[in-house]
CSV table of C-alpha atoms in Angstrom, one decimal:
chain,number,residue,atom,x,y,z
A,629,MET,CA,32.0,185.6,188.1
A,630,LEU,CA,32.6,182.8,186.9
A,631,GLY,CA,29.7,181.0,184.7
A,632,ASN,CA,28.7,177.3,184.9
A,633,GLU,CA,30.5,175.3,187.4
A,634,TRP,CA,28.1,173.0,188.0
A,635,SER,CA,30.6,170.5,187.4
A,636,LEU,CA,33.1,171.8,190.1
A,637,VAL,CA,30.0,171.8,192.5
A,638,LEU,CA,29.2,168.5,192.0
A,639,PHE,CA,32.7,167.2,191.9
A,640,THR,CA,33.8,169.0,194.8
A,641,ILE,CA,31.1,168.1,196.7
A,642,LEU,CA,31.0,164.6,195.7
A,643,VAL,CA,34.5,163.4,196.5
A,644,GLN,CA,33.8,165.5,199.8
A,645,THR,CA,31.4,163.4,200.9
A,646,ALA,CA,32.9,160.5,199.6
A,647,ALA,CA,36.3,161.3,201.9
A,648,GLY,CA,34.1,161.9,204.6
A,649,LEU,CA,32.3,158.8,204.4
A,650,VAL,CA,35.7,157.2,204.9
A,651,VAL,CA,36.9,159.5,207.5
A,652,VAL,CA,33.9,159.1,209.6
A,653,SER,CA,32.5,155.3,209.2
A,654,GLU,CA,36.3,154.4,209.4
A,655,THR,CA,36.5,156.1,213.3
A,656,ALA,CA,33.0,155.0,214.4
A,657,ARG,CA,34.0,151.4,213.4
A,658,ARG,CA,37.3,151.8,215.8
A,659,ALA,CA,35.3,153.7,218.5
A,660,GLY,CA,32.8,151.0,218.3
A,661,ASP,CA,35.0,148.2,218.4
A,662,VAL,CA,32.7,146.9,215.0
A,663,HIS,CA,34.0,143.7,214.0
A,664,SER,CA,30.6,142.5,212.6
A,665,PRO,CA,30.1,142.8,208.4
A,666,ARG,CA,26.4,143.4,208.9
A,667,GLN,CA,27.4,146.8,210.7
A,668,LEU,CA,29.3,149.6,209.0
A,669,SER,CA,29.9,147.8,205.7
A,670,TRP,CA,27.9,150.3,202.9
A,671,GLN,CA,30.5,153.4,203.9
A,672,ILE,CA,32.8,152.2,202.2
A,673,PRO,CA,31.7,151.0,199.0
A,674,GLY,CA,29.0,154.0,198.8
A,675,ALA,CA,32.6,156.3,199.1
A,676,CYS,CA,34.0,154.7,196.5
A,677,GLY,CA,31.1,154.9,194.3
A,678,LEU,CA,30.6,158.8,195.1
A,679,ALA,CA,34.4,159.5,194.4
A,680,ALA,CA,34.0,157.6,191.5
A,681,LEU,CA,30.8,159.5,190.2
A,682,GLY,CA,33.2,162.9,190.9
A,683,LEU,CA,35.8,161.9,189.0
A,684,LEU,CA,33.7,160.8,185.8
A,685,VAL,CA,31.7,165.0,186.5
A,686,SER,CA,35.3,166.3,186.7
A,687,LEU,CA,35.9,165.7,183.2
A,688,THR,CA,32.8,167.4,181.9
A,689,HIS,CA,34.5,170.7,183.3
A,690,LEU,CA,36.9,170.3,180.7
A,691,GLY,CA,37.6,171.3,177.0
A,692,SER,CA,40.1,168.6,176.0
A,693,PRO,CA,38.9,165.7,178.3
A,694,GLN,CA,40.9,163.4,176.1
A,695,ASN,CA,44.5,164.9,177.3
A,696,SER,CA,43.2,164.5,181.3
A,697,VAL,CA,45.9,161.6,181.5
A,698,LEU,CA,48.6,164.8,181.2
A,699,ALA,CA,46.1,166.2,184.0
A,700,VAL,CA,49.1,164.9,186.9
A,701,ALA,CA,52.3,165.8,185.0
A,702,ASN,CA,53.0,168.8,187.2
A,703,LEU,CA,53.1,167.8,190.6
A,704,GLY,CA,56.0,169.5,191.0
A,705,ASP,CA,53.9,173.4,191.0
A,706,SER,CA,50.7,172.4,190.2
A,707,TRP,CA,48.0,172.2,192.9
A,708,LEU,CA,45.3,171.2,189.9
A,709,SER,CA,47.6,168.5,189.4
A,710,ARG,CA,48.5,167.1,193.1
A,711,GLU,CA,44.1,167.6,193.7
A,712,ILE,CA,43.5,165.0,190.2
A,713,LEU,CA,46.3,162.4,192.3
A,714,ALA,CA,45.0,162.8,195.3
A,715,THR,CA,41.5,161.8,194.7
A,716,SER,CA,42.4,158.9,192.5
A,717,VAL,CA,45.1,157.9,195.1
A,718,PHE,CA,41.8,158.0,197.9
A,719,PHE,CA,39.8,156.2,195.0
A,720,LEU,CA,41.9,153.4,194.7
A,721,ALA,CA,42.5,153.0,198.6
A,722,SER,CA,38.8,153.6,199.2
A,723,LEU,CA,38.0,150.9,196.5
A,724,ALA,CA,41.1,148.1,197.6
A,725,LEU,CA,39.3,148.5,200.8
A,726,ALA,CA,35.5,147.5,200.4
A,727,MET,CA,37.4,144.8,198.0
A,728,VAL,CA,39.1,143.6,200.7
A,729,ARG,CA,36.0,143.4,203.1
A,730,TRP,CA,33.8,141.9,200.2
A,731,LYS,CA,36.1,139.0,199.3
A,732,ARG,CA,36.9,138.3,203.8
A,733,PRO,CA,34.0,139.7,205.4
A,734,GLU,CA,35.6,138.5,208.7
A,735,ARG,CA,38.9,140.4,208.0
A,736,SER,CA,38.6,144.2,209.4
A,737,ALA,CA,41.0,145.6,207.6
A,738,SER,CA,41.9,148.5,210.1
A,739,GLY,CA,45.1,149.4,208.6
A,740,LEU,CA,43.8,149.8,205.3
A,741,GLY,CA,40.7,151.9,206.6
A,742,ILE,CA,43.3,154.4,208.6
A,743,LEU,CA,45.5,154.4,205.1
A,744,ALA,CA,41.9,155.3,203.1
A,745,ALA,CA,40.8,157.8,205.9
A,746,CYS,CA,44.3,159.9,206.4
A,747,LEU,CA,44.3,159.9,202.3
A,748,GLY,CA,40.7,161.1,202.4
A,749,LEU,CA,41.3,164.0,204.8
A,750,ALA,CA,44.7,164.7,202.7
A,751,ASP,CA,42.6,164.9,199.5
A,752,VAL,CA,40.3,167.5,200.6
A,753,PHE,CA,43.2,169.2,201.9
A,754,VAL,CA,44.7,169.4,198.7
A,755,MET,CA,41.1,170.5,197.1
A,756,SER,CA,41.1,173.3,199.0
A,757,ARG,CA,44.2,174.6,198.5
A,758,VAL,CA,43.5,174.5,194.5
A,759,TYR,CA,41.4,177.5,195.1
A,760,GLN,CA,44.3,179.4,197.3
A,761,LEU,CA,45.2,181.4,194.5
A,762,PRO,CA,47.1,185.0,194.7
A,763,ALA,CA,44.8,186.8,192.4
A,764,VAL,CA,41.7,185.3,194.0
A,765,PRO,CA,41.5,187.2,197.3
A,766,VAL,CA,37.9,186.0,197.9
A,767,TRP,CA,39.2,182.1,197.9
A,768,ASN,CA,42.5,182.7,199.0
A,769,THR,CA,41.7,182.5,203.3
A,770,VAL,CA,41.8,179.6,205.5
A,771,ALA,CA,38.0,180.1,205.5
A,772,THR,CA,38.0,177.6,201.8
A,773,THR,CA,40.0,174.9,203.8
A,774,LEU,CA,37.3,175.3,207.3
A,775,GLY,CA,34.4,175.1,205.0
A,776,PHE,CA,35.6,172.0,202.5
A,777,PHE,CA,36.4,170.0,205.6
A,778,GLY,CA,33.3,171.6,207.0
A,779,THR,CA,31.5,170.1,204.3
A,780,MET,CA,33.3,166.9,204.3
A,781,PHE,CA,32.5,166.1,207.8
A,782,LEU,CA,28.7,167.6,207.6
A,783,THR,CA,28.0,165.7,204.6
A,784,GLY,CA,30.2,162.6,205.0
A,785,THR,CA,28.4,162.1,208.7
A,786,LEU,CA,25.2,162.4,207.7
A,787,ALA,CA,25.3,159.5,204.8
A,788,THR,CA,27.1,157.9,207.1
A,789,GLY,CA,24.3,157.8,209.5
A,790,VAL,CA,21.6,157.4,206.5
A,791,LEU,CA,23.3,153.9,205.6
A,792,PHE,CA,24.2,153.2,209.4
A,793,SER,CA,20.6,153.9,209.8
A,794,ILE,CA,19.4,151.8,207.0
A,795,GLN,CA,21.5,148.9,207.4
A,796,SER,CA,20.4,148.4,211.4
A,797,ARG,CA,16.6,148.5,210.8
A,798,GLN,CA,16.4,145.4,212.0
A,799,ALA,CA,18.1,145.3,215.1
A,800,GLN,CA,16.5,144.5,217.8
A,801,GLN,CA,16.2,146.7,220.6
A,802,GLY,CA,16.1,144.5,223.3
A,803,ASP,CA,19.9,143.8,223.2
A,804,PRO,CA,22.3,145.7,225.8
A,805,GLN,CA,25.2,145.0,224.3
A,806,ALA,CA,24.2,145.8,220.7
A,807,ALA,CA,22.5,149.2,222.5
A,808,GLN,CA,25.8,150.2,224.1
A,809,GLN,CA,27.4,149.5,220.7
A,810,ARG,CA,25.1,151.7,218.7
A,811,THR,CA,25.4,154.7,221.8
A,812,ARG,CA,28.8,154.6,220.9
A,813,LEU,CA,28.8,154.7,217.1
A,814,VAL,CA,26.4,157.5,217.4
A,815,GLY,CA,28.3,159.7,219.8
A,816,VAL,CA,30.9,159.3,216.9
A,817,LEU,CA,28.6,160.5,214.3
A,818,PHE,CA,27.5,163.2,216.6
A,819,VAL,CA,31.0,164.6,217.5
A,820,ALA,CA,31.6,164.5,213.7
A,821,ALA,CA,28.8,166.4,212.7
A,822,VAL,CA,29.1,169.2,215.4
A,823,LEU,CA,32.8,169.3,214.0
A,824,GLY,CA,31.7,170.3,210.8
A,825,LEU,CA,28.9,172.5,211.8
A,826,ALA,CA,31.6,174.4,213.9
A,827,LEU,CA,34.1,174.3,211.0
A,828,LYS,CA,31.4,176.2,208.4
A,829,LEU,CA,30.6,178.7,211.0
A,830,ILE,CA,34.3,179.3,212.1
A,831,GLY,CA,34.5,180.2,208.6
A,832,LEU,CA,31.5,182.5,207.8
A,833,PRO,CA,33.2,185.9,209.3
A,834,LEU,CA,36.4,185.0,207.2
A,835,ASP,CA,34.4,184.5,204.1
A,836,MET,CA,32.5,188.0,204.8
A,837,ILE,CA,35.7,189.4,205.2
A,838,ALA,CA,37.8,188.1,202.2
A,839,LEU,CA,34.1,188.6,200.4
A,840,SER,CA,34.7,192.5,200.5
A,841,ALA,CA,37.4,192.6,198.2
A,842,ALA,CA,36.3,194.1,195.4
A,843,ASP,CA,37.3,194.1,191.6
A,844,ASN,CA,38.3,197.0,189.6
A,845,LEU,CA,34.6,197.3,188.2
A,846,GLY,CA,33.4,198.0,191.6
A,847,THR,CA,31.8,194.8,192.4
A,848,SER,CA,32.6,193.4,195.4
A,849,GLY,CA,31.6,189.5,196.8
A,850,VAL,CA,29.0,191.3,199.4
A,851,SER,CA,28.2,193.2,196.6
A,852,LEU,CA,27.2,190.4,194.6
A,853,LEU,CA,25.2,188.5,197.1
A,854,ALA,CA,24.1,191.9,198.2
A,855,SER,CA,22.4,192.1,194.2
A,856,ALA,CA,21.3,188.5,193.9
A,857,GLY,CA,22.4,186.3,196.6
A,858,THR,CA,21.3,187.5,200.2
A,859,GLY,CA,18.7,185.8,200.0
A,860,LEU,CA,20.8,182.3,199.0
A,861,LEU,CA,22.8,182.9,201.5
A,862,VAL,CA,20.4,182.7,204.1
A,863,MET,CA,18.4,179.7,202.7
A,864,ARG,CA,22.1,178.0,202.2
A,865,LEU,CA,22.3,178.2,206.3
A,866,LEU,CA,18.9,177.3,207.2
A,867,LEU,CA,18.9,174.4,205.2
A,868,VAL,CA,22.4,173.2,206.8
A,869,LEU,CA,21.2,174.2,210.3
A,870,ALA,CA,17.7,172.5,210.0
A,871,GLY,CA,19.6,169.5,208.7
A,872,ALA,CA,21.4,169.5,211.4
A,873,ALA,CA,18.6,170.1,213.8
A,874,ILE,CA,17.0,167.0,212.2
A,875,PHE,CA,20.1,165.0,212.4
A,876,ALA,CA,20.6,165.9,216.2
A,877,TRP,CA,17.2,164.9,217.5
A,878,VAL,CA,17.5,161.4,215.3
A,879,ALA,CA,21.1,161.2,217.3
A,880,MET,CA,18.8,162.0,220.9
A,881,ARG,CA,16.2,159.2,220.0
A,882,ILE,CA,19.0,156.4,219.4
A,883,LEU,CA,21.2,157.4,222.6
A,884,ALA,CA,18.2,157.7,224.8
A,885,GLY,CA,17.2,154.3,223.6
A,886,ARG,CA,13.6,155.0,221.9
A,887,SER,CA,14.7,153.8,218.4
A,888,ALA,CA,17.0,151.4,217.0
A,889,ALA,CA,17.0,153.4,214.0
A,890,LEU,CA,15.1,156.5,211.8
A,891,VAL,CA,15.7,155.5,208.4
A,892,GLN,CA,13.4,158.6,206.7
A,893,ALA,CA,14.4,161.3,209.6
A,894,SER,CA,18.1,161.0,208.8
A,895,LEU,CA,17.2,160.7,205.1
A,896,VAL,CA,15.6,164.2,205.1
A,897,ALA,CA,18.1,166.0,207.4
A,898,LEU,CA,21.3,164.4,204.5
A,899,CYS,CA,19.2,165.6,201.7
A,900,LEU,CA,18.3,169.4,203.3
A,901,VAL,CA,22.5,169.6,204.2
A,902,LEU,CA,23.4,168.3,200.7
A,903,ALA,CA,20.6,170.8,199.4
A,904,GLY,CA,22.4,173.5,201.3
A,905,GLU,CA,26.1,172.3,200.2
A,906,LEU,CA,25.4,172.5,196.9
A,907,LEU,CA,23.9,176.0,197.1
A,908,GLY,CA,26.7,177.1,199.1
A,909,ARG,CA,29.4,175.6,196.9
A,910,PHE,CA,27.6,177.2,194.0
A,911,LEU,CA,27.3,180.8,195.8
A,912,PHE,CA,31.5,180.2,196.3
A,913,TYR,CA,32.1,179.5,192.4
A,914,GLY,CA,29.3,182.6,191.8
A,915,SER,CA,32.0,184.9,194.4
A,916,TYR,CA,34.9,184.4,192.0
A,917,ILE,CA,36.5,187.8,192.2
A,918,ARG,CA,40.0,188.3,190.8
A,919,ILE,CA,42.5,191.3,190.9
A,920,GLY,CA,44.2,192.9,188.2
A,921,LEU,CA,42.7,193.5,184.8
B,1154,MET,CA,66.0,185.8,168.6
B,1155,GLN,CA,66.1,188.2,171.7
B,1156,LYS,CA,65.8,186.6,175.3
B,1157,ARG,CA,63.5,187.9,177.8
B,1158,LEU,CA,61.6,190.4,175.9
B,1159,ALA,CA,59.0,193.1,177.1
B,1160,PHE,CA,56.2,195.5,176.1
B,1161,HIS,CA,56.6,198.8,177.1
B,1162,LEU,CA,53.1,200.9,176.8
B,1163,ASP,CA,53.4,205.2,177.2
B,1164,MET,CA,50.6,205.9,178.8
B,1165,ASN,CA,51.0,209.6,177.8
B,1166,ALA,CA,51.0,208.6,174.1
B,1167,CYS,CA,48.4,205.9,174.2
B,1168,THR,CA,44.5,207.5,173.0
B,1169,GLY,CA,42.9,204.4,173.6
B,1170,CYS,CA,42.5,203.6,169.7
B,1171,LYS,CA,42.2,200.2,170.5
B,1172,THR,CA,44.1,199.3,167.0
B,1173,CYS,CA,46.3,197.2,168.8
B,1174,MET,CA,43.6,194.7,169.8
B,1175,ILE,CA,42.4,195.1,166.6
B,1176,ALA,CA,46.0,194.0,164.9
B,1177,CYS,CA,45.9,191.2,167.3
B,1178,ILE,CA,42.0,189.8,166.1
B,1179,ASP,CA,43.3,190.2,162.9
B,1180,LYS,CA,46.8,188.4,162.6
B,1181,ASN,CA,46.0,185.3,165.2
B,1182,ASP,CA,42.3,185.7,163.6
B,1183,LEU,CA,41.0,184.9,166.8
B,1184,ALA,CA,37.4,183.3,167.8
B,1185,ASP,CA,34.1,185.8,169.1
B,1186,GLY,CA,35.2,186.9,172.4
B,1187,VAL,CA,38.5,185.8,172.2
B,1188,LEU,CA,41.0,188.5,172.9
B,1189,TYR,CA,45.0,188.3,173.4
B,1190,ARG,CA,45.1,191.8,173.9
B,1191,ARG,CA,43.0,194.2,175.7
B,1192,VAL,CA,42.5,197.7,176.0
B,1193,SER,CA,41.0,198.4,179.7
B,1194,GLU,CA,39.5,202.1,180.2
B,1195,TYR,CA,40.1,203.0,183.5
B,1196,THR,CA,38.0,206.0,184.8
B,1197,GLY,CA,36.6,207.5,187.9
B,1198,GLY,CA,36.7,211.1,189.7
B,1199,ASP,CA,34.3,213.7,191.1
B,1200,TRP,CA,33.1,217.1,192.4
B,1201,ILE,CA,35.3,218.3,194.7
B,1202,ARG,CA,34.4,221.2,197.0
B,1203,ASN,CA,36.8,224.5,197.8
B,1204,ALA,CA,37.1,226.3,200.9
B,1205,ASP,CA,35.1,229.2,199.5
B,1206,GLY,CA,32.6,227.1,198.2
B,1207,THR,CA,33.1,226.5,194.4
B,1208,TYR,CA,33.7,223.4,193.2
B,1209,GLU,CA,36.0,221.4,190.5
B,1210,GLN,CA,36.5,218.5,189.4
B,1211,ASN,CA,39.2,215.9,189.6
B,1212,VAL,CA,38.4,213.2,186.8
B,1213,PHE,CA,40.4,211.1,184.9
B,1214,SER,CA,40.6,208.7,182.3
B,1215,TYR,CA,43.1,206.2,180.9
B,1216,TYR,CA,43.9,203.4,178.7
B,1217,LEU,CA,45.9,200.5,179.8
B,1218,SER,CA,46.6,198.0,176.6
B,1219,ILE,CA,47.9,194.8,178.1
B,1220,SER,CA,48.4,191.1,176.8
B,1221,CYS,CA,50.4,188.7,178.1
B,1222,ASN,CA,53.6,190.1,179.5
B,1223,HIS,CA,55.4,186.9,179.9
B,1224,CYS,CA,56.0,186.7,183.2
B,1225,GLU,CA,59.1,185.9,185.2
B,1226,ASN,CA,57.4,183.9,187.5
B,1227,PRO,CA,54.1,182.5,185.3
B,1228,ILE,CA,51.5,181.5,187.5
B,1229,CYS,CA,49.7,180.1,184.5
B,1230,VAL,CA,53.0,177.8,183.5
B,1231,ARG,CA,53.1,176.9,187.7
B,1232,SER,CA,49.1,176.5,187.7
B,1233,CYS,CA,48.7,174.1,184.5
B,1234,PRO,CA,48.3,170.6,185.6
B,1235,THR,CA,49.3,169.1,182.4
B,1236,THR,CA,52.7,171.3,181.3
B,1237,ALA,CA,50.9,172.6,178.4
B,1238,MET,CA,51.7,175.9,179.4
B,1239,TYR,CA,55.1,176.7,179.1
B,1240,LYS,CA,58.0,179.3,179.1
B,1241,ASP,CA,60.5,179.0,176.0
B,1242,GLU,CA,63.7,179.3,176.4
B,1243,ASN,CA,63.4,183.2,175.4
B,1244,GLY,CA,61.3,183.3,177.9
B,1245,ILE,CA,57.7,183.3,175.7
B,1246,VAL,CA,54.9,182.0,177.5
B,1247,SER,CA,52.5,179.8,175.5
B,1248,VAL,CA,50.2,176.8,175.3
B,1249,ASN,CA,51.0,173.1,173.5
B,1250,PRO,CA,47.7,172.8,172.4
B,1251,GLU,CA,48.6,168.9,171.9
B,1252,LYS,CA,48.8,168.9,175.9
B,1253,CYS,CA,46.1,171.4,176.8
B,1254,VAL,CA,43.1,169.6,179.0
B,1255,GLY,CA,40.8,173.1,178.9
B,1256,CYS,CA,40.7,173.0,182.6
B,1257,ARG,CA,40.8,176.8,182.5
B,1258,TYR,CA,42.7,176.9,186.0
B,1259,CYS,CA,45.5,179.4,184.1
B,1260,GLU,CA,42.6,181.5,183.7
B,1261,TRP,CA,41.4,181.8,187.1
B,1262,GLY,CA,45.0,182.6,188.3
B,1263,CYS,CA,46.1,185.2,185.7
B,1264,PRO,CA,45.9,188.4,186.9
B,1265,TYR,CA,46.1,190.1,183.6
B,1266,SER,CA,43.7,187.9,181.7
B,1267,ALA,CA,46.2,186.3,179.0
B,1268,PRO,CA,45.2,183.0,179.1
B,1269,GLN,CA,41.9,183.1,176.7
B,1270,PHE,CA,39.8,180.0,176.3
B,1271,ASN,CA,38.8,178.7,172.7
B,1272,ALA,CA,35.4,177.3,173.3
B,1273,GLU,CA,35.3,175.8,169.7
B,1274,LEU,CA,38.9,174.1,170.0
B,1275,GLY,CA,38.2,172.9,174.0
B,1276,ILE,CA,41.6,174.4,175.0
B,1277,MET,CA,43.5,177.4,176.8
B,1278,THR,CA,45.2,179.9,173.7
B,1279,LYS,CA,46.9,182.9,174.3
B,1280,CYS,CA,49.4,185.7,173.0
B,1281,ASP,CA,52.7,184.3,171.7
B,1282,PHE,CA,54.5,187.5,171.3
B,1283,CYS,CA,54.3,187.0,167.7
B,1284,ARG,CA,56.9,184.4,167.9
B,1285,ASP,CA,56.6,183.8,163.6
B,1286,TYR,CA,57.1,187.5,163.2
B,1287,LEU,CA,59.8,188.0,165.5
B,1288,ASP,CA,61.9,185.3,163.8
B,1289,LEU,CA,61.1,187.2,160.4
B,1290,GLY,CA,62.8,190.6,162.2
B,1291,LYS,CA,59.0,191.9,162.3
B,1292,PRO,CA,57.6,193.4,165.8
B,1293,PRO,CA,54.3,191.8,167.0
B,1294,ALA,CA,51.3,192.7,164.9
B,1295,CYS,CA,50.1,195.0,167.9
B,1296,VAL,CA,53.2,196.8,168.1
B,1297,ALA,CA,53.4,197.3,164.2
B,1298,ALA,CA,49.8,198.4,164.2
B,1299,CYS,CA,50.2,201.6,167.1
B,1300,PRO,CA,49.5,204.7,165.1
B,1301,THR,CA,50.9,207.0,168.4
B,1302,ARG,CA,54.2,204.5,168.6
B,1303,ALA,CA,52.9,204.2,172.4
B,1304,LEU,CA,53.2,199.9,172.6
B,1305,THR,CA,56.7,199.0,172.2
B,1306,PHE,CA,58.8,196.0,172.8
B,1307,GLY,CA,61.8,195.4,173.5
B,1308,PRO,CA,64.8,193.5,175.5
B,1309,TYR,CA,63.4,193.9,178.8
B,1310,GLN,CA,66.9,195.3,180.0
B,1311,GLU,CA,67.1,197.4,177.1
B,1312,LEU,CA,63.9,198.8,177.7
B,1313,LEU,CA,64.3,199.4,181.6
B,1314,ASP,CA,67.1,201.4,180.9
B,1315,LYS,CA,65.9,203.6,178.4
B,1316,TYR,CA,62.2,204.2,180.4
B,1317,GLY,CA,63.1,203.5,184.0
B,1318,GLN,CA,60.8,201.4,186.5
B,1319,ALA,CA,58.0,203.2,187.2
B,1320,GLN,CA,55.5,202.9,189.7
B,1321,LEU,CA,52.8,200.7,189.7
B,1322,VAL,CA,49.0,201.9,188.7
B,1323,ALA,CA,45.8,201.2,189.2
B,1324,PRO,CA,44.1,198.5,188.3
B,1325,LEU,CA,47.7,196.4,187.8
B,1326,PRO,CA,48.1,193.5,190.1
B,1327,ASP,CA,51.2,193.8,192.6
B,1328,THR,CA,54.4,192.7,190.4
B,1329,ALA,CA,55.1,190.4,193.1
B,1330,ILE,CA,52.6,187.6,191.9
B,1331,THR,CA,54.0,187.1,188.6
B,1332,GLN,CA,57.0,189.6,187.8
B,1333,PRO,CA,55.5,190.9,184.9
B,1334,ASN,CA,58.0,192.4,181.6
B,1335,LEU,CA,55.7,194.8,181.4
B,1336,LEU,CA,57.0,198.4,181.7
B,1337,PHE,CA,55.5,201.8,181.4
B,1338,THR,CA,55.5,205.7,181.2
B,1339,PRO,CA,52.5,206.9,183.5
B,1340,SER,CA,50.2,209.5,182.5
B,1341,ARG,CA,49.7,212.3,184.7
B,1342,LYS,CA,46.5,211.4,186.3
B,1343,ALA,CA,47.6,207.6,186.4
B,1344,GLN,CA,46.2,206.5,190.1
B,1345,PRO,CA,48.6,204.6,192.2
B,1346,ALA,CA,48.3,200.7,192.3
B,1347,GLY,CA,45.9,199.7,195.1
B,1348,SER,CA,43.6,202.8,194.5
B,1349,ARG,CA,39.7,202.1,194.5
B,1350,ASN,CA,39.5,205.8,193.2
B,1351,GLY,CA,38.4,204.5,189.6
B,1352,LYS,CA,36.6,201.4,187.8
B,1353,ILE,CA,37.0,200.1,184.2
B,1354,SER,CA,34.2,201.8,182.1
B,1355,ASN,CA,34.4,199.4,179.0
B,1356,PRO,CA,34.3,195.6,180.4
B,1357,GLU,CA,32.1,194.6,177.5
B,1358,GLU,CA,35.1,195.5,175.6
B,1359,VAL,CA,37.6,193.2,177.1
């Protein structure tokens, strides 16, 4: 078992949420044919803020942060080096995208948008590879990758949705063209959230198989969970499912044309999912069990 | 200095006295909780019912004195993001304190617990085969201290010719992961690798 890994819990969730914000909002922007600078324009700056915060938090994990510039010195062999590079490059691309759209709001900069989204996806993949160590069977499965992408889609979609609903609060309900566009945007969010939830649920049985690996003290991930974590595991699932359900309800209301935006409800959904994901990531680090001596 | 040095442990001779651990702590002036060499006690067994209704036991217990094995394919060196962890021209794996960022990623991946975090220094530390002693023609502190001569060292090929390649014993990990420079002579009741019959009975010591 690992000790206090809060800095890594926060780092991974913040960066994955940031990647989700970029991937989902850029997809929604293209699907909804959004050109107005007053729509979907807070997501990219938001992603930059979260990624920057995540990178700062990650420094608190280090024993000698003054050497952190050296951490990209082993790109040829170390997935950790690649993770730091991938996260930095993703952050810089998102920052560039935010700057371009802020300076020249009439430009959609869709090329840069696609690049930032691809870098976000690549970053989440690289992050998941960091944990696939041969000596750590609990982590060394595709479930780690599925789980990280699940987090990215779930939290990223809900964060996109919250910012979207705040920004479109004053939207006119009567305007049929705006309503049609809103339907398409919310449709993208709905699909992305379902995808995130599906990835989480596919990963669950794989997680359980991996957790059954025991260490040489006779401790397995399952026994760790059984002693302290069953309640936490159930709570984590309920939080995510409750958040997703509220989000689905909000999306349905908007799709049915009964409301333009439901800021509070979508905020509650995001908070529930984030709480569930934080708990889930805490359990992920808590289930660290290594083979050998 | 000789290249590709390895340790050899004769499990029949090891009494589990842990003098090697103490000599290592002393030589390296290790901080509390930092151990370059650990002696794990692997224990198990049960009562077995015979056909005639009598019972006999099959208990076992043996010691594994393990430090860094200065692996041929060291996962710590591959994992290290800063290249602070390196394998020198003689094959000794050690940490460059000037470069180490203290991320502890090497610790996650090593199946022998060789990289040890020194919280006070904020960096990883580990066994360097007593490189300074070797330069003086002396054996490493752990080997010199062993009262039963259970722990020895030498060039890998020499030890291999002398003792042969033994079957892996529990709970040592698959050698394919890192190709450790570790040879041993198993004791009579040593359990095969992958066995779930025993467990480490002194976790608080290692």
